[in-house]
mmCIF file of N, CA and C and ligand atoms in Angstrom:
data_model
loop_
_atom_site.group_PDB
_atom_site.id
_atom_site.type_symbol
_atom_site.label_atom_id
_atom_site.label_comp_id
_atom_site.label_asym_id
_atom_site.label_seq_id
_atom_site.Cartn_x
_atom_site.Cartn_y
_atom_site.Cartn_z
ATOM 1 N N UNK V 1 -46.681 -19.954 -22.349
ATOM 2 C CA UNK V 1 -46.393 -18.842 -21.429
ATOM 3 C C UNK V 1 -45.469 -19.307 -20.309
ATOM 4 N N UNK V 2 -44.522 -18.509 -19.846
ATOM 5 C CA UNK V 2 -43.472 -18.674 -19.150
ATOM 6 C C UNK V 2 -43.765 -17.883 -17.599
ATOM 7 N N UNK V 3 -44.821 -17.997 -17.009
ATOM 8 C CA UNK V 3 -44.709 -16.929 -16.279
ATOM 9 C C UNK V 3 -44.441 -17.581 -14.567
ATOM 10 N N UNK V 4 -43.493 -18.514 -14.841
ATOM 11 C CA UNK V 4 -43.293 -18.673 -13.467
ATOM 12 C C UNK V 4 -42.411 -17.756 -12.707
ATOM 13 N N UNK V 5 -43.225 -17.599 -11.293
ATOM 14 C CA UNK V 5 -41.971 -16.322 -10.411
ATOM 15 C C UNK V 5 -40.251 -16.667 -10.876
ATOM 16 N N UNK V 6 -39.944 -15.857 -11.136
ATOM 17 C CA UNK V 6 -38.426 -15.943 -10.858
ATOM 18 C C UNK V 6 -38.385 -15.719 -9.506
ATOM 19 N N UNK V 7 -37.641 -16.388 -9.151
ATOM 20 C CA UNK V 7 -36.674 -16.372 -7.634
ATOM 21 C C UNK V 7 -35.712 -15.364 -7.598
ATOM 22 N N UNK V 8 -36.265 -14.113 -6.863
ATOM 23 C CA UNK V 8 -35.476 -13.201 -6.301
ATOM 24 C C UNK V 8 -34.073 -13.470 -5.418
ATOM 25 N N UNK V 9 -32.943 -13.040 -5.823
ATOM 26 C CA UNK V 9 -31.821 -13.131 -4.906
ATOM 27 C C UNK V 9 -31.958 -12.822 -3.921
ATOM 28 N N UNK V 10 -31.978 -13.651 -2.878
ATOM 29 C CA UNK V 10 -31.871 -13.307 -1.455
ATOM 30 C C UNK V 10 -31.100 -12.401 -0.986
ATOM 31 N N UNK V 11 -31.182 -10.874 -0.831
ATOM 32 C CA UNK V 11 -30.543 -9.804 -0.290
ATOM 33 C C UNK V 11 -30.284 -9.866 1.133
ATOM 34 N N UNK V 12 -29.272 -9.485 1.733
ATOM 35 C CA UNK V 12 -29.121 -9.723 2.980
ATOM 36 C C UNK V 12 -28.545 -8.370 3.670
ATOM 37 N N UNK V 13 -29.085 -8.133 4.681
ATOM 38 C CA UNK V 13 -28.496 -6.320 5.629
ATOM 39 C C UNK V 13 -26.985 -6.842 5.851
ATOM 40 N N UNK V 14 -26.460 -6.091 4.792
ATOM 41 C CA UNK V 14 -25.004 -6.147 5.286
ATOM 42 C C UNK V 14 -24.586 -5.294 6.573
ATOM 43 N N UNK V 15 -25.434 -4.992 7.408
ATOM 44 C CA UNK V 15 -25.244 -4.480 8.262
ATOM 45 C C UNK V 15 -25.492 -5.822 9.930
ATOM 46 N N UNK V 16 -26.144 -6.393 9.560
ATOM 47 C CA UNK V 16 -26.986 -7.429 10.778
ATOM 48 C C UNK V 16 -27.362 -8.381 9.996
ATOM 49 N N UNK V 17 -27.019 -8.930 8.479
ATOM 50 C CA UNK V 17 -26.870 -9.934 7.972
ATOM 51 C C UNK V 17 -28.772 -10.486 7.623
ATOM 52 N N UNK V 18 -30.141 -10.417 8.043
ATOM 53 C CA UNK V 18 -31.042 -10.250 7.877
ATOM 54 C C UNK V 18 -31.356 -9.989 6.458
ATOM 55 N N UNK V 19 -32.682 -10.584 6.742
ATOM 56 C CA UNK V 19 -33.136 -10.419 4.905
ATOM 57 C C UNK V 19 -33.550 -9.062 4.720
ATOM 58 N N UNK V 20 -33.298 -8.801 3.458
ATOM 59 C CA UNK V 20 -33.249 -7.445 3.056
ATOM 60 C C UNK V 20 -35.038 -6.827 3.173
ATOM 61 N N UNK V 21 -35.562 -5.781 3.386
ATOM 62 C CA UNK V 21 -36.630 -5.317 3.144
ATOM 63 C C UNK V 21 -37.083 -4.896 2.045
ATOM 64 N N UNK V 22 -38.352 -4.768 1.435
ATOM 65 C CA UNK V 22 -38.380 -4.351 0.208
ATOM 66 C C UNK V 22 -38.240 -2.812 0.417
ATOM 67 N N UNK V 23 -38.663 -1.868 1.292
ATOM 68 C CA UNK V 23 -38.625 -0.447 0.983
ATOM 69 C C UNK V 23 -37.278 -0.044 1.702
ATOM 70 N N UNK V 24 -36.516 -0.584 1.835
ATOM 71 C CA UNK V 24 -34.992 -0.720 2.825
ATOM 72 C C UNK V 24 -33.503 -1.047 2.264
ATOM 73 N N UNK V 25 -34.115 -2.415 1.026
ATOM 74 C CA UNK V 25 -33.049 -3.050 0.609
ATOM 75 C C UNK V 25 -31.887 -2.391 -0.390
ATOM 76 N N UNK V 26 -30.489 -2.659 0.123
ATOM 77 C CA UNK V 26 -30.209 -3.855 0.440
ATOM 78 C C UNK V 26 -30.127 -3.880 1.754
ATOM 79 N N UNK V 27 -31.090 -3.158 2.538
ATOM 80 C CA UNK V 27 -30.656 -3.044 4.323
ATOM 81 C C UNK V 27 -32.280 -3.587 4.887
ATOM 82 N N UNK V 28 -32.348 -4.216 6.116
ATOM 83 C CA UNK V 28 -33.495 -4.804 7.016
ATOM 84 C C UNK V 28 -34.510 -3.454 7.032
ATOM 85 N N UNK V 29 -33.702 -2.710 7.401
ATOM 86 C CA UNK V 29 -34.733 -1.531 7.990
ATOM 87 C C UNK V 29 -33.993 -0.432 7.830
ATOM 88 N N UNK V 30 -35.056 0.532 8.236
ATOM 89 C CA UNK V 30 -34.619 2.202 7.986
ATOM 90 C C UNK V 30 -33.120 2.466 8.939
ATOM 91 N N UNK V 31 -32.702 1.782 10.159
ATOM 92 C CA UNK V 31 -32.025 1.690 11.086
ATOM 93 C C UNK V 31 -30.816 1.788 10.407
ATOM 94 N N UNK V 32 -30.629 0.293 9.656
ATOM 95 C CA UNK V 32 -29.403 -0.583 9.302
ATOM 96 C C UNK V 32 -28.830 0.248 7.859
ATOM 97 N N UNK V 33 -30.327 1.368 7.456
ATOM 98 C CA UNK V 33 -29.590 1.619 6.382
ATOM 99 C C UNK V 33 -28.923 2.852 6.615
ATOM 100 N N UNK V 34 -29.550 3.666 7.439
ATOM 101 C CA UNK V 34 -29.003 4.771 7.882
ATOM 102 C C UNK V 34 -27.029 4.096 8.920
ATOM 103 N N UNK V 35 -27.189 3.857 9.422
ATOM 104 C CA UNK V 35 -26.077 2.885 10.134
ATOM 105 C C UNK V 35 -24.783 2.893 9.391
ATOM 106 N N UNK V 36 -25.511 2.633 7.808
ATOM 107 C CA UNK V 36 -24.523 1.828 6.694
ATOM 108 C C UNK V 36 -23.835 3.015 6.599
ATOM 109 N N UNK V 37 -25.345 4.230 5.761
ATOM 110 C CA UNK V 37 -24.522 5.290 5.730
ATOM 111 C C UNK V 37 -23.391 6.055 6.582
ATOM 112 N N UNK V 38 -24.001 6.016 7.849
ATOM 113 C CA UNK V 38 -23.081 6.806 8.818
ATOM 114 C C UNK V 38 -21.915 6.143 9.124
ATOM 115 N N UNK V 39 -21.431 4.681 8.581
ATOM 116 C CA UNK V 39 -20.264 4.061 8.618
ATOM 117 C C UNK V 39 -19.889 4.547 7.776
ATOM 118 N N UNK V 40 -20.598 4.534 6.405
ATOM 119 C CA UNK V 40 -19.656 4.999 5.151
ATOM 120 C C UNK V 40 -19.272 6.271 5.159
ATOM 121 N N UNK V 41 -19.917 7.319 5.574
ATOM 122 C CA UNK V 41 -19.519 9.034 6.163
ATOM 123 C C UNK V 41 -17.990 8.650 6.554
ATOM 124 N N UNK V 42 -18.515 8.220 8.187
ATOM 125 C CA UNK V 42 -17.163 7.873 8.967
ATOM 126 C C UNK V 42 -16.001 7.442 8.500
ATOM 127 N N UNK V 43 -16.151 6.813 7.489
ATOM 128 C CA UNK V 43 -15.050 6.248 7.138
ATOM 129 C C UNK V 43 -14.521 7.563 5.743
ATOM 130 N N UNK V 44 -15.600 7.922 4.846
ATOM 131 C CA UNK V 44 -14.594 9.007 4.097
ATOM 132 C C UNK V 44 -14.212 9.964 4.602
ATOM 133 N N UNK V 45 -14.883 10.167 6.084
ATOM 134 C CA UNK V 45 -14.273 11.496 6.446
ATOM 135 C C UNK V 45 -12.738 11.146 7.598
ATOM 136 N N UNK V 46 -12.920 10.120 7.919
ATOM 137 C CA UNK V 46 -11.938 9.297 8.676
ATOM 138 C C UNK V 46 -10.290 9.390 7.810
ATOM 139 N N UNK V 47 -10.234 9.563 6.702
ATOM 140 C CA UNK V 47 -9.132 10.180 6.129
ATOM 141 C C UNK V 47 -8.880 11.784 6.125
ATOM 142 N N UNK V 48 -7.952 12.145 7.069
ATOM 143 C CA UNK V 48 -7.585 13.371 7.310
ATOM 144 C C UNK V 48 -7.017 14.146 6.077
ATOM 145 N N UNK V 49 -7.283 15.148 5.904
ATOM 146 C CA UNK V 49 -7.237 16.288 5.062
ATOM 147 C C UNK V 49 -5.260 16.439 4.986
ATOM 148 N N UNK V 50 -5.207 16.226 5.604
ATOM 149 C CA UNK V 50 -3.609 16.586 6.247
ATOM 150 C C UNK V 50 -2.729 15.780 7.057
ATOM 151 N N UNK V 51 -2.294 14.734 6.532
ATOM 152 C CA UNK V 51 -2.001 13.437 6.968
ATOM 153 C C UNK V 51 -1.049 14.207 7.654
ATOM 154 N N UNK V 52 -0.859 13.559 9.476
ATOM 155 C CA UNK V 52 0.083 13.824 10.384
ATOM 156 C C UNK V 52 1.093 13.807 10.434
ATOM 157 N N UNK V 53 2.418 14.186 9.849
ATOM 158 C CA UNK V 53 3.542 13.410 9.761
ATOM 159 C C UNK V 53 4.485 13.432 10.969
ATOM 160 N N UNK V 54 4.953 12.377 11.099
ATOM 161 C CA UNK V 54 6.011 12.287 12.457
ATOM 162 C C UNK V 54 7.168 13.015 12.164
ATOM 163 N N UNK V 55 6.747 13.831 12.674
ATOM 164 C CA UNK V 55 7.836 15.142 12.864
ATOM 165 C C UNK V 55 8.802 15.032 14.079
ATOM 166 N N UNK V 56 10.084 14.242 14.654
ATOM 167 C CA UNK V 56 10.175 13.621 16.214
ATOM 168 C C UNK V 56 12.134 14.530 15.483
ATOM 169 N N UNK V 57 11.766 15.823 14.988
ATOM 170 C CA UNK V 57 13.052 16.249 14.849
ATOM 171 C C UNK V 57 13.299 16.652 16.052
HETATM 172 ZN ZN1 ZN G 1 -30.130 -4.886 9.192
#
């Protein structure tokens, strides 16, 4: 029988770098994961619908 633990990859909050939580991961806490999301929002919505163009006629 083979049943030694495998060694879990150490997950880390790519947000605050911290070890990952089990009901969280890949984020520390409910905080870091919400965080992640609202960076990742920010950032798809951070591309404008209607790119500005320099209009300097
Ligand atoms: Zn974190």
């Amino acid at each position: 029988m083979s049943d030694a633990p495998r060694p879990r990859p150490a997950l880390r909050c790519p947000i605050c770098r911290r070890p990952a939580a089990e009901a969280t991961r890949p984020f520390c806490s409910e905080r870091c994961a919400q965080a992640d999301l609202g960076r990742w929002l920010s950032e798809s919505y951070a591309i404008p619908a209607s790119a500005p163009e320099e209009t300097e006629d």
